[in-house]
Amino acid sequence: MRILQVSAEIYPLLKTGGLADIAGALPAALLAQGCDARVLLPGFPAILAGLQDPVRVGSFGTPWGESVTVLFGELPAVSQGEHKVYGYVLQAPGLYDRPGNPYEDANKRPYADNHRRFAALGWAAAHLAHGLDPLWRAELVHSHDWHAALAPACLAVWNAGQGPRVPSVYTIHNLAYQGVFWPQNFGDLGLPGHVFSVQGMEYFGQISFMKAGLSYASHISTVSPSYAREIQTPEQGCGLDGLLRGRAGALSGILNAVDDTVWNPATDAHLPHRFDVRNLTGKARNKAALQAEVGLTVDAEAPLFTVVSRLTEQKGLPLVLAGLQEILSRGGQLLVLGNGDTQLEQAFALQAKAHAGLVAFKMGYDESLAHRIFGGSDITLVPSLFEPCGLTQMYGLKYGSIPLVRRVGGLADTVTDTDLETLDDQTASGIVFNHFNADDYRRAIRRAFALYRRRSDWNRVRQTGMRLAFDWASAAQHYTNLYQSLI
Ligand code: ADP
Ligand code: GLC
């Protein structure tokens, strides 16, 4: 099966969140399943720089009269051993040659021409399904998140005409980011007028890329079974729950996995000391090294709570702030790595200043430090308001840092709460709380301390987590079965 994966980010070339981790791991995992997968990406500088020996396969004109060249080559940084990942990259400097964040300017404002930048991506996918590269024609297009969500609409328009019908899968990584634009931009998209309708991509008078994906994809998937259910409710449907309920028969949740070549404490080159489930000596050393590195008091006994996250409303960070005293009064420490919302950045900076040695805040994005944090942390905090899947709780599990999460989305699907029953049957892997409020969260913090004091139980829970697979082979199998059913 020739499958084209379309996304705006790909680890390790360009990443703003979990989407990149998934887009970077899935192609090699599909190749390992015998699937002929290639990727399509916008030509951001970091992505073009990762394309080896590019050749020009063709070009196409955009609806607003710009010409986009499609380059092809291997992406060695994404390849895994014999599973070489080949990619098509759009060369359109006018659209993509901007440094920094791929979606917004230095003032954190979305680029005014984002609809054009990502419409080009959608049309490129449709062209690659219809012969732009004479040597390889996609039999199915699998696009990810709103940036790639126009692809199913472009394909549907093409499917209505001559030529082969090409099915599409659209994966929602986060329904909260929809790519909504003013209606006067519709003309730039090159789609027929009927697409701007309630049955198409019209969204409260505006145009929504997300909705285009949901309306036109042959199949919709999202990144955990729980989130697939939650987005069909008004609470989590972001205004699209009606549409999603209507498409429930073509909607499923496939749980994300962990890329073992990147996130494995036994081989992780970012860690000062490597370790595994049989020997956790390295873990203790990493904790001391981490405390020293970030300016926390080096103290083996103090439970170290950590957060690695975008600082946004989604991630439940106000709860982390509200529960800080609960951690400090019991002798714990808190380390936060993240950036985003200015108010949250300021609030954590303030706490770090007020509690030097006990609270540390590293503002920014630091891939290597993120690894060292999971390597040295005792408890990974993910108290999200909503969470399509969440990867950091899985990284915490793999690295022997017990996750403390809210029972929502993928967090509910990946972490088993610790109680007498789950301790007894050895399924307990973390601390899970139910309601998004400070009381429930604080209670969970107290339970984490209680578990920490019961060392043999603590070790057992930690070891259960470290043994969980979250392997890409089984996730990729789910995707290939899905593709098979659609082609
Ligand atoms: P989301 O995609 O919603 O941000 P995920 O948990 O799925 O959440 O994925 C987040 C990814 O981004 C993880 O790989 C995490 O380690 C990484 N990450 C988030 N913030 C930072 C940061 N400030 N520095 C380094 N890595 C980060
Ligand atoms: C999104 C979600 C996150 C998920 C990631 C990868 O960014 O917020 O929960 O893990 O995509 O699918």
Short mmCIF file of C-alpha atoms and ligand atoms in Angstrom, two decimals:
data_model
loop_
_atom_site.label_atom_id
_atom_site.label_comp_id
_atom_site.label_asym_id
_atom_site.label_seq_id
_atom_site.Cartn_x
_atom_site.Cartn_y
_atom_site.Cartn_z
CA MET A 1 0.00 0.00 0.00
CA ARG A 2 1.33 3.41 -0.96
CA ILE A 3 0.41 5.74 1.87
CA LEU A 4 1.18 9.45 2.01
CA GLN A 5 1.51 10.90 5.53
CA VAL A 6 0.88 14.65 5.62
CA SER A 7 1.82 16.81 8.58
CA ALA A 8 3.27 20.22 9.36
CA GLU A 9 5.83 18.97 11.89
CA ILE A 10 8.13 15.99 12.10
CA TYR A 11 10.55 14.99 14.85
CA PRO A 12 13.51 15.55 14.96
CA LEU A 13 13.47 18.24 12.27
CA LEU A 14 10.67 20.48 13.51
CA LYS A 15 8.60 20.06 16.66
CA THR A 16 6.25 22.18 18.73
CA GLY A 17 4.46 19.31 20.47
CA GLY A 18 3.43 15.68 20.42
CA LEU A 19 2.23 15.82 16.80
CA ALA A 20 5.87 15.90 15.69
CA ASP A 21 6.76 12.86 17.80
CA ILE A 22 3.96 10.88 16.17
CA ALA A 23 4.61 12.14 12.64
CA GLY A 24 8.27 11.23 13.12
CA ALA A 25 7.70 7.70 14.38
CA LEU A 26 4.73 6.50 12.33
CA PRO A 27 6.41 6.37 8.88
CA ALA A 28 9.20 3.98 9.96
CA ALA A 29 6.68 1.93 11.95
CA LEU A 30 4.51 1.61 8.82
CA LEU A 31 7.54 0.67 6.70
CA ALA A 32 8.30 -2.04 9.27
CA GLN A 33 4.76 -3.39 8.65
CA GLY A 34 5.54 -3.64 4.94
CA CYS A 35 3.58 -0.53 4.07
CA ASP A 36 5.07 1.80 1.42
CA ALA A 37 4.76 5.02 3.44
CA ARG A 38 6.11 8.41 2.42
CA VAL A 39 5.68 11.81 4.01
CA LEU A 40 4.66 15.24 2.70
CA LEU A 41 5.82 18.33 4.56
CA PRO A 42 5.89 22.11 4.12
CA GLY A 43 9.33 23.47 3.27
CA PHE A 44 10.12 25.17 6.55
CA PRO A 45 13.87 25.89 6.70
CA ALA A 46 14.49 23.14 9.28
CA ILE A 47 12.69 20.57 7.14
CA LEU A 48 14.39 21.54 3.87
CA ALA A 49 17.72 21.27 5.68
CA GLY A 50 16.89 17.66 6.58
CA LEU A 51 16.11 16.57 3.01
CA GLN A 52 19.07 14.70 1.56
CA ASP A 53 19.98 15.11 -2.13
CA PRO A 54 16.61 16.57 -3.09
CA VAL A 55 15.33 16.09 -6.63
CA ARG A 56 12.55 18.14 -8.18
CA VAL A 57 9.56 15.95 -9.02
CA GLY A 58 7.24 18.64 -10.31
CA SER A 59 5.32 21.75 -9.47
CA PHE A 60 1.76 23.01 -9.25
CA GLY A 61 0.06 26.38 -9.21
CA THR A 62 -1.82 27.58 -6.15
CA PRO A 63 -5.30 29.10 -6.50
CA TRP A 64 -3.83 32.55 -5.77
CA GLY A 65 -1.25 32.23 -8.53
CA GLU A 66 1.95 31.16 -6.81
CA SER A 67 4.01 28.23 -8.06
CA VAL A 68 5.03 25.53 -5.58
CA THR A 69 7.84 23.15 -6.38
CA VAL A 70 7.73 19.65 -4.93
CA LEU A 71 11.10 18.22 -3.91
CA PHE A 72 11.77 14.59 -3.07
CA GLY A 73 14.51 12.86 -1.11
CA GLU A 74 15.36 10.83 1.94
CA LEU A 75 14.91 12.30 5.41
CA PRO A 76 17.79 10.48 7.13
CA ALA A 77 16.96 11.94 10.54
CA VAL A 78 13.53 10.30 10.35
CA SER A 79 14.73 6.98 8.91
CA GLN A 80 15.27 4.08 11.29
CA GLY A 81 17.97 1.66 10.11
CA GLU A 82 16.79 -0.23 7.04
CA HIS A 83 13.47 1.62 7.17
CA LYS A 84 14.39 4.65 5.13
CA VAL A 85 11.83 7.42 5.19
CA TYR A 86 11.38 9.35 1.94
CA GLY A 87 9.63 12.65 1.83
CA TYR A 88 8.10 15.22 -0.48
CA VAL A 89 8.82 18.75 0.66
CA LEU A 90 7.16 21.89 -0.69
CA GLN A 91 9.62 24.48 -1.83
CA ALA A 92 7.78 27.79 -1.58
CA PRO A 93 10.02 30.29 0.23
CA GLY A 94 7.32 32.96 0.12
CA LEU A 95 5.12 30.72 2.26
CA TYR A 96 7.48 28.84 4.52
CA ASP A 97 10.89 30.49 4.73
CA ARG A 98 10.29 32.14 8.09
CA PRO A 99 12.47 31.43 11.11
CA GLY A 100 11.10 30.28 14.47
CA ASN A 101 7.66 28.90 15.20
CA PRO A 102 6.00 27.42 12.09
CA TYR A 103 2.58 28.96 12.78
CA GLU A 104 3.12 32.33 14.42
CA ASP A 105 5.42 35.34 14.36
CA ALA A 106 7.80 36.50 17.08
CA ASN A 107 4.89 38.26 18.84
CA LYS A 108 3.01 34.92 19.07
CA ARG A 109 0.48 36.10 16.46
CA PRO A 110 -0.65 33.56 13.83
CA TYR A 111 0.64 34.46 10.37
CA ALA A 112 -2.04 36.28 8.40
CA ASP A 113 -1.59 33.97 5.39
CA ASN A 114 -1.77 30.68 7.30
CA HIS A 115 -4.78 29.60 5.22
CA ARG A 116 -2.63 29.82 2.09
CA ARG A 117 0.39 28.19 3.68
CA PHE A 118 -1.63 25.13 4.65
CA ALA A 119 -3.99 25.09 1.67
CA ALA A 120 -0.86 24.52 -0.43
CA LEU A 121 -0.13 21.46 1.72
CA GLY A 122 -3.62 20.05 1.10
CA TRP A 123 -3.45 20.55 -2.65
CA ALA A 124 0.04 19.06 -2.82
CA ALA A 125 -1.33 15.89 -1.22
CA ALA A 126 -4.11 15.69 -3.80
CA HIS A 127 -1.60 16.20 -6.63
CA LEU A 128 0.57 13.38 -5.26
CA ALA A 129 -2.48 11.12 -5.27
CA HIS A 130 -3.07 12.01 -8.91
CA GLY A 131 0.23 11.65 -10.68
CA LEU A 132 2.40 14.66 -9.84
CA ASP A 133 5.18 12.14 -9.23
CA PRO A 134 4.97 9.75 -12.18
CA LEU A 135 6.99 7.15 -10.25
CA TRP A 136 4.87 6.98 -7.08
CA ARG A 137 1.18 7.67 -6.69
CA ALA A 138 -0.38 7.70 -3.23
CA GLU A 139 -3.20 5.16 -2.89
CA LEU A 140 -4.37 6.73 0.37
CA VAL A 141 -3.62 10.05 2.01
CA HIS A 142 -3.35 10.16 5.79
CA SER A 143 -3.25 13.73 7.06
CA HIS A 144 -2.75 15.02 10.59
CA ASP A 145 -4.32 18.00 12.37
CA TRP A 146 -5.78 21.16 10.87
CA HIS A 147 -2.62 22.15 8.98
CA ALA A 148 -3.10 19.11 6.76
CA ALA A 149 -6.89 19.01 6.98
CA LEU A 150 -7.60 20.48 3.57
CA ALA A 151 -6.18 17.35 1.92
CA PRO A 152 -9.40 15.29 2.36
CA ALA A 153 -11.44 18.17 0.88
CA CYS A 154 -9.10 18.57 -2.09
CA LEU A 155 -9.24 14.80 -2.66
CA ALA A 156 -13.03 14.77 -2.42
CA VAL A 157 -13.22 17.47 -5.10
CA TRP A 158 -10.84 15.46 -7.27
CA ASN A 159 -12.72 12.21 -6.56
CA ALA A 160 -15.90 13.79 -7.86
CA GLY A 161 -14.23 14.17 -11.28
CA GLN A 162 -12.23 11.84 -13.54
CA GLY A 163 -9.51 9.45 -12.42
CA PRO A 164 -9.05 7.05 -9.52
CA ARG A 165 -10.87 7.64 -6.25
CA VAL A 166 -8.35 8.08 -3.48
CA PRO A 167 -9.50 7.53 0.11
CA SER A 168 -8.27 9.59 3.03
CA VAL A 169 -7.73 9.23 6.76
CA TYR A 170 -7.70 12.33 8.89
CA THR A 171 -6.26 12.16 12.40
CA ILE A 172 -7.27 14.66 15.04
CA HIS A 173 -4.40 15.27 17.43
CA ASN A 174 -6.15 18.17 19.08
CA LEU A 175 -9.68 19.36 18.32
CA ALA A 176 -9.01 22.65 20.12
CA TYR A 177 -6.76 23.94 17.32
CA GLN A 178 -9.01 24.24 14.30
CA GLY A 179 -7.50 26.57 11.73
CA VAL A 180 -10.45 28.95 11.51
CA PHE A 181 -10.24 31.88 9.05
CA TRP A 182 -12.41 34.72 7.80
CA PRO A 183 -14.79 33.73 5.02
CA GLN A 184 -13.25 36.20 2.56
CA ASN A 185 -10.23 33.87 2.44
CA PHE A 186 -12.32 31.05 0.97
CA GLY A 187 -11.51 32.12 -2.60
CA ASP A 188 -7.82 31.44 -1.92
CA LEU A 189 -8.51 27.79 -1.19
CA GLY A 190 -9.45 26.87 -4.74
CA LEU A 191 -12.42 24.78 -3.65
CA PRO A 192 -15.87 24.86 -5.27
CA GLY A 193 -18.52 27.05 -3.64
CA HIS A 194 -20.53 24.16 -2.16
CA VAL A 195 -17.61 23.40 0.19
CA PHE A 196 -18.41 26.64 1.99
CA SER A 197 -21.58 25.19 3.51
CA VAL A 198 -22.74 23.54 6.73
CA GLN A 199 -22.10 20.13 5.14
CA GLY A 200 -18.59 21.29 4.22
CA MET A 201 -16.14 23.57 6.03
CA GLU A 202 -18.39 26.44 7.07
CA TYR A 203 -18.14 26.98 10.83
CA PHE A 204 -20.30 29.68 12.39
CA GLY A 205 -19.90 31.86 9.33
CA GLN A 206 -16.17 31.28 9.08
CA ILE A 207 -14.07 28.64 7.31
CA SER A 208 -12.58 25.84 9.35
CA PHE A 209 -9.77 23.61 8.13
CA MET A 210 -10.53 21.15 10.95
CA LYS A 211 -14.10 20.89 9.78
CA ALA A 212 -12.98 20.29 6.20
CA GLY A 213 -10.99 17.29 7.44
CA LEU A 214 -13.91 15.97 9.49
CA SER A 215 -16.46 16.46 6.70
CA TYR A 216 -14.51 15.00 3.81
CA ALA A 217 -12.16 12.32 5.17
CA SER A 218 -13.13 8.74 4.36
CA HIS A 219 -12.25 7.91 7.95
CA ILE A 220 -11.51 10.05 11.00
CA SER A 221 -9.19 8.81 13.68
CA THR A 222 -7.97 10.33 16.88
CA VAL A 223 -5.15 9.45 19.20
CA SER A 224 -6.89 7.56 22.01
CA PRO A 225 -10.15 5.62 22.37
CA SER A 226 -11.35 7.81 25.24
CA TYR A 227 -10.83 11.04 23.29
CA ALA A 228 -12.73 9.49 20.36
CA ARG A 229 -15.73 9.21 22.69
CA GLU A 230 -15.24 12.55 24.47
CA ILE A 231 -15.18 14.66 21.31
CA GLN A 232 -18.68 13.44 20.52
CA THR A 233 -19.98 15.33 23.59
CA PRO A 234 -20.76 19.07 23.79
CA GLU A 235 -18.23 19.49 26.64
CA GLN A 236 -15.28 18.40 24.51
CA GLY A 237 -16.61 18.69 20.99
CA CYS A 238 -15.41 22.28 20.44
CA GLY A 239 -18.59 22.99 18.48
CA LEU A 240 -18.04 19.98 16.22
CA ASP A 241 -19.56 17.24 18.38
CA GLY A 242 -22.75 17.12 16.28
CA LEU A 243 -20.74 16.49 13.14
CA LEU A 244 -18.60 13.92 14.96
CA ARG A 245 -21.65 12.08 16.29
CA GLY A 246 -23.01 12.03 12.77
CA ARG A 247 -19.78 10.43 11.58
CA ALA A 248 -19.41 8.05 14.53
CA GLY A 249 -19.42 5.06 12.19
CA ALA A 250 -16.27 6.36 10.51
CA LEU A 251 -14.51 7.54 13.67
CA SER A 252 -12.09 5.55 15.81
CA GLY A 253 -9.36 6.01 18.39
CA ILE A 254 -5.92 4.53 17.86
CA LEU A 255 -3.68 5.03 20.86
CA ASN A 256 -0.34 6.72 20.25
CA ALA A 257 2.83 4.81 21.00
CA VAL A 258 6.33 5.60 22.23
CA ASP A 259 9.30 5.65 19.89
CA ASP A 260 11.74 3.34 21.61
CA THR A 261 14.68 4.61 19.57
CA VAL A 262 14.16 8.07 21.10
CA TRP A 263 12.59 7.37 24.50
CA ASN A 264 14.35 4.48 26.19
CA PRO A 265 16.26 5.01 29.48
CA ALA A 266 18.57 2.09 28.71
CA THR A 267 19.96 3.75 25.57
CA ASP A 268 19.15 7.46 25.96
CA ALA A 269 22.26 9.49 25.10
CA HIS A 270 20.82 12.60 26.81
CA LEU A 271 20.98 10.93 30.23
CA PRO A 272 24.09 11.21 32.36
CA HIS A 273 23.37 7.66 33.62
CA ARG A 274 21.40 5.02 31.77
CA PHE A 275 19.16 2.56 33.58
CA ASP A 276 16.46 -0.03 33.14
CA VAL A 277 13.76 -1.74 35.12
CA ARG A 278 16.21 -4.28 36.58
CA ASN A 279 18.71 -1.72 37.80
CA LEU A 280 17.59 1.71 38.91
CA THR A 281 20.90 2.94 40.31
CA GLY A 282 21.31 5.20 37.30
CA LYS A 283 17.89 6.69 38.00
CA ALA A 284 18.97 7.87 41.47
CA ARG A 285 22.15 9.38 40.03
CA ASN A 286 20.17 11.15 37.32
CA LYS A 287 17.95 12.68 40.00
CA ALA A 288 20.93 14.13 41.84
CA ALA A 289 22.45 15.41 38.59
CA LEU A 290 19.14 16.96 37.57
CA GLN A 291 18.62 18.67 40.92
CA ALA A 292 22.11 20.14 40.65
CA GLU A 293 21.61 21.18 37.02
CA VAL A 294 18.41 23.15 37.63
CA GLY A 295 19.38 24.64 40.98
CA LEU A 296 17.29 22.46 43.29
CA THR A 297 18.68 21.23 46.59
CA VAL A 298 20.31 17.87 45.95
CA ASP A 299 18.21 15.60 48.12
CA ALA A 300 17.59 11.95 47.33
CA GLU A 301 14.68 11.71 49.76
CA ALA A 302 12.63 14.69 48.55
CA PRO A 303 10.11 13.48 45.96
CA LEU A 304 10.73 15.39 42.76
CA PHE A 305 7.55 16.39 40.89
CA THR A 306 8.10 17.53 37.31
CA VAL A 307 6.23 19.06 34.40
CA VAL A 308 7.41 19.12 30.77
CA SER A 309 4.77 20.93 28.82
CA ARG A 310 3.47 23.63 26.59
CA LEU A 311 2.13 26.21 29.03
CA THR A 312 -1.48 26.38 27.89
CA GLU A 313 -4.89 26.09 29.47
CA GLN A 314 -5.23 22.51 28.23
CA LYS A 315 -2.45 21.23 30.46
CA GLY A 316 -4.04 22.06 33.84
CA LEU A 317 -1.17 24.23 35.05
CA PRO A 318 -3.34 26.39 37.32
CA LEU A 319 -3.85 23.21 39.35
CA VAL A 320 -0.09 22.75 39.60
CA LEU A 321 0.17 26.27 40.98
CA ALA A 322 -2.78 25.76 43.33
CA GLY A 323 -1.27 22.54 44.69
CA LEU A 324 2.27 23.80 45.13
CA GLN A 325 1.99 24.25 48.91
CA GLU A 326 0.78 20.67 49.20
CA ILE A 327 4.08 19.55 47.66
CA LEU A 328 6.34 21.95 49.55
CA SER A 329 4.77 21.46 52.98
CA ARG A 330 5.45 17.72 52.69
CA GLY A 331 9.08 18.14 51.70
CA GLY A 332 8.74 17.73 47.93
CA GLN A 333 10.26 19.66 45.05
CA LEU A 334 8.79 20.96 41.79
CA LEU A 335 10.54 21.42 38.46
CA VAL A 336 8.75 22.87 35.44
CA LEU A 337 10.11 23.04 31.89
CA GLY A 338 7.90 24.85 29.42
CA ASN A 339 6.88 27.93 27.56
CA GLY A 340 3.76 29.46 26.11
CA ASP A 341 1.18 31.52 27.96
CA THR A 342 2.91 34.62 29.34
CA GLN A 343 0.87 34.68 32.57
CA LEU A 344 1.76 31.08 33.36
CA GLU A 345 5.41 31.74 32.55
CA GLN A 346 5.39 34.65 34.99
CA ALA A 347 3.56 32.69 37.69
CA PHE A 348 6.08 29.83 37.62
CA ALA A 349 9.02 32.23 37.50
CA LEU A 350 7.62 33.95 40.59
CA GLN A 351 7.26 30.68 42.50
CA ALA A 352 10.79 29.62 41.58
CA LYS A 353 12.10 32.90 42.94
CA ALA A 354 10.05 32.65 46.13
CA HIS A 355 11.11 29.03 46.83
CA ALA A 356 14.68 28.86 45.58
CA GLY A 357 16.10 25.35 45.92
CA LEU A 358 12.64 23.80 46.13
CA VAL A 359 10.95 25.06 42.98
CA ALA A 360 12.74 25.47 39.64
CA PHE A 361 11.34 26.84 36.40
CA LYS A 362 13.15 26.46 33.10
CA MET A 363 11.39 28.63 30.58
CA GLY A 364 11.82 27.57 26.98
CA TYR A 365 11.91 24.55 24.80
CA ASP A 366 14.76 22.10 25.46
CA GLU A 367 14.53 18.61 24.03
CA SER A 368 17.62 17.32 25.80
CA LEU A 369 16.64 18.71 29.20
CA ALA A 370 13.21 17.09 28.75
CA HIS A 371 14.94 13.68 28.57
CA ARG A 372 17.02 14.41 31.64
CA ILE A 373 13.89 15.48 33.50
CA PHE A 374 12.08 12.21 32.85
CA GLY A 375 15.33 10.40 33.71
CA GLY A 376 15.62 12.05 37.13
CA SER A 377 12.02 12.78 38.08
CA ASP A 378 9.96 10.82 40.62
CA ILE A 379 6.50 12.02 39.57
CA THR A 380 5.37 13.35 36.20
CA LEU A 381 2.44 15.75 36.56
CA VAL A 382 -0.16 15.85 33.77
CA PRO A 383 -3.37 17.18 35.35
CA SER A 384 -4.91 18.17 32.01
CA LEU A 385 -8.30 19.73 31.44
CA PHE A 386 -8.46 17.66 28.26
CA GLU A 387 -5.85 15.47 26.62
CA PRO A 388 -6.24 13.79 23.22
CA CYS A 389 -3.51 11.33 24.10
CA GLY A 390 -0.59 12.87 25.93
CA LEU A 391 2.90 11.56 25.52
CA THR A 392 4.69 12.86 28.61
CA GLN A 393 2.82 10.50 30.96
CA MET A 394 4.02 7.62 28.77
CA TYR A 395 7.58 8.96 28.80
CA GLY A 396 7.26 9.23 32.59
CA LEU A 397 6.12 5.60 32.80
CA LYS A 398 9.01 4.41 30.62
CA TYR A 399 11.54 6.40 32.67
CA GLY A 400 10.36 5.31 36.10
CA SER A 401 8.68 8.62 36.90
CA ILE A 402 5.22 7.78 38.18
CA PRO A 403 2.54 9.79 36.37
CA LEU A 404 -0.04 11.77 38.30
CA VAL A 405 -2.81 12.50 35.81
CA ARG A 406 -6.44 13.42 35.48
CA ARG A 407 -8.81 10.74 34.23
CA VAL A 408 -9.39 12.23 30.81
CA GLY A 409 -8.62 11.34 27.17
CA GLY A 410 -5.47 9.38 26.56
CA LEU A 411 -4.37 9.88 30.16
CA ALA A 412 -7.27 7.66 31.24
CA ASP A 413 -6.27 5.07 28.63
CA THR A 414 -2.60 4.86 29.61
CA VAL A 415 -2.37 5.19 33.40
CA THR A 416 -3.95 2.81 35.94
CA ASP A 417 -4.70 4.35 39.31
CA THR A 418 -3.10 2.88 42.43
CA ASP A 419 -5.49 1.36 44.95
CA LEU A 420 -5.42 -1.82 47.01
CA GLU A 421 -6.90 -3.84 44.20
CA THR A 422 -4.57 -2.61 41.45
CA LEU A 423 -1.58 -2.91 43.78
CA ASP A 424 -2.54 -6.47 44.44
CA ASP A 425 -2.99 -7.47 40.82
CA GLN A 426 0.07 -5.44 39.81
CA THR A 427 -1.68 -3.22 37.30
CA ALA A 428 -1.21 0.03 39.26
CA SER A 429 1.02 2.38 37.27
CA GLY A 430 0.26 5.88 38.57
CA ILE A 431 -2.05 8.23 40.44
CA VAL A 432 -5.28 9.21 38.70
CA PHE A 433 -7.79 11.81 39.90
CA ASN A 434 -11.23 12.51 38.48
CA HIS A 435 -12.37 16.09 38.74
CA PHE A 436 -10.67 19.16 37.41
CA ASN A 437 -10.49 21.08 40.66
CA ALA A 438 -7.80 21.96 43.17
CA ASP A 439 -9.22 19.75 45.94
CA ASP A 440 -9.17 16.60 43.87
CA TYR A 441 -5.72 17.44 42.56
CA ARG A 442 -4.35 18.10 46.07
CA ARG A 443 -5.75 14.81 47.27
CA ALA A 444 -3.88 13.12 44.44
CA ILE A 445 -0.68 14.86 45.52
CA ARG A 446 -1.20 13.56 49.08
CA ARG A 447 -1.72 10.06 47.70
CA ALA A 448 1.55 10.39 45.79
CA PHE A 449 3.36 11.21 49.04
CA ALA A 450 1.69 8.28 50.80
CA LEU A 451 2.81 5.93 48.05
CA TYR A 452 6.32 7.41 48.05
CA ARG A 453 6.66 6.57 51.75
CA ARG A 454 5.65 2.94 51.12
CA ARG A 455 8.80 2.09 49.26
CA SER A 456 8.05 -1.46 48.21
CA ASP A 457 4.68 -0.45 46.78
CA TRP A 458 6.28 2.58 45.16
CA ASN A 459 8.89 0.41 43.48
CA ARG A 460 6.31 -2.07 42.34
CA VAL A 461 4.15 0.64 40.72
CA ARG A 462 7.20 2.15 39.09
CA GLN A 463 8.31 -1.18 37.69
CA THR A 464 4.86 -1.94 36.32
CA GLY A 465 4.96 1.36 34.45
CA MET A 466 8.44 0.78 33.08
CA ARG A 467 7.34 -2.56 31.64
CA LEU A 468 4.35 -1.18 29.71
CA ALA A 469 4.92 -1.53 26.00
CA PHE A 470 3.16 1.33 24.13
CA ASP A 471 4.90 -0.10 21.09
CA TRP A 472 4.62 1.33 17.62
CA ALA A 473 4.33 -2.11 16.02
CA SER A 474 0.83 -2.57 17.39
CA ALA A 475 -0.27 1.03 16.68
CA ALA A 476 1.05 0.76 13.11
CA GLN A 477 -0.82 -2.52 12.72
CA HIS A 478 -4.06 -0.73 13.61
CA TYR A 479 -3.35 1.93 10.99
CA THR A 480 -2.47 -0.58 8.27
CA ASN A 481 -5.67 -2.54 8.97
CA LEU A 482 -7.59 0.70 8.64
CA TYR A 483 -5.87 1.63 5.35
CA GLN A 484 -6.54 -1.87 4.02
CA SER A 485 -10.24 -1.54 4.77
CA LEU A 486 -10.44 1.77 2.88
CA ILE A 487 -8.37 1.09 -0.23
P1 ADP B 1 1.07 18.25 23.30
O1 ADP B 1 1.30 17.67 21.97
O2 ADP B 1 -0.34 18.57 23.59
O3 ADP B 1 1.97 19.38 23.58
P2 ADP B 1 2.13 15.71 24.28
O4 ADP B 1 2.27 15.19 25.65
O5 ADP B 1 1.46 14.84 23.29
O6 ADP B 1 1.42 17.13 24.40
O7 ADP B 1 3.54 15.99 23.64
C1 ADP B 1 4.39 16.98 24.08
C2 ADP B 1 5.77 16.73 23.50
O8 ADP B 1 6.49 17.93 23.52
C3 ADP B 1 6.58 15.74 24.31
O9 ADP B 1 7.53 15.12 23.46
C4 ADP B 1 7.26 16.65 25.33
O10 ADP B 1 8.42 16.07 25.86
C5 ADP B 1 7.57 17.83 24.46
N1 ADP B 1 7.69 19.12 25.14
C6 ADP B 1 6.69 19.93 25.57
N2 ADP B 1 7.16 21.06 26.10
C7 ADP B 1 8.50 20.97 26.01
C8 ADP B 1 9.58 21.84 26.37
N3 ADP B 1 9.35 23.02 26.92
N4 ADP B 1 10.84 21.43 26.12
C9 ADP B 1 11.06 20.23 25.55
N5 ADP B 1 10.11 19.37 25.19
C10 ADP B 1 8.84 19.74 25.40
C1 GLC B 2 -1.74 16.80 20.53
C2 GLC B 2 -2.39 16.51 21.87
C3 GLC B 2 -1.69 15.45 22.67
C4 GLC B 2 -1.24 14.29 21.80
C5 GLC B 2 -0.42 14.80 20.63
C6 GLC B 2 0.08 13.69 19.71
O1 GLC B 2 -0.82 17.81 20.56
O2 GLC B 2 -2.55 17.68 22.63
O3 GLC B 2 -2.55 14.97 23.69
O4 GLC B 2 -0.49 13.38 22.55
O5 GLC B 2 -1.18 15.68 19.86
O6 GLC B 2 -0.98 12.94 19.18
#
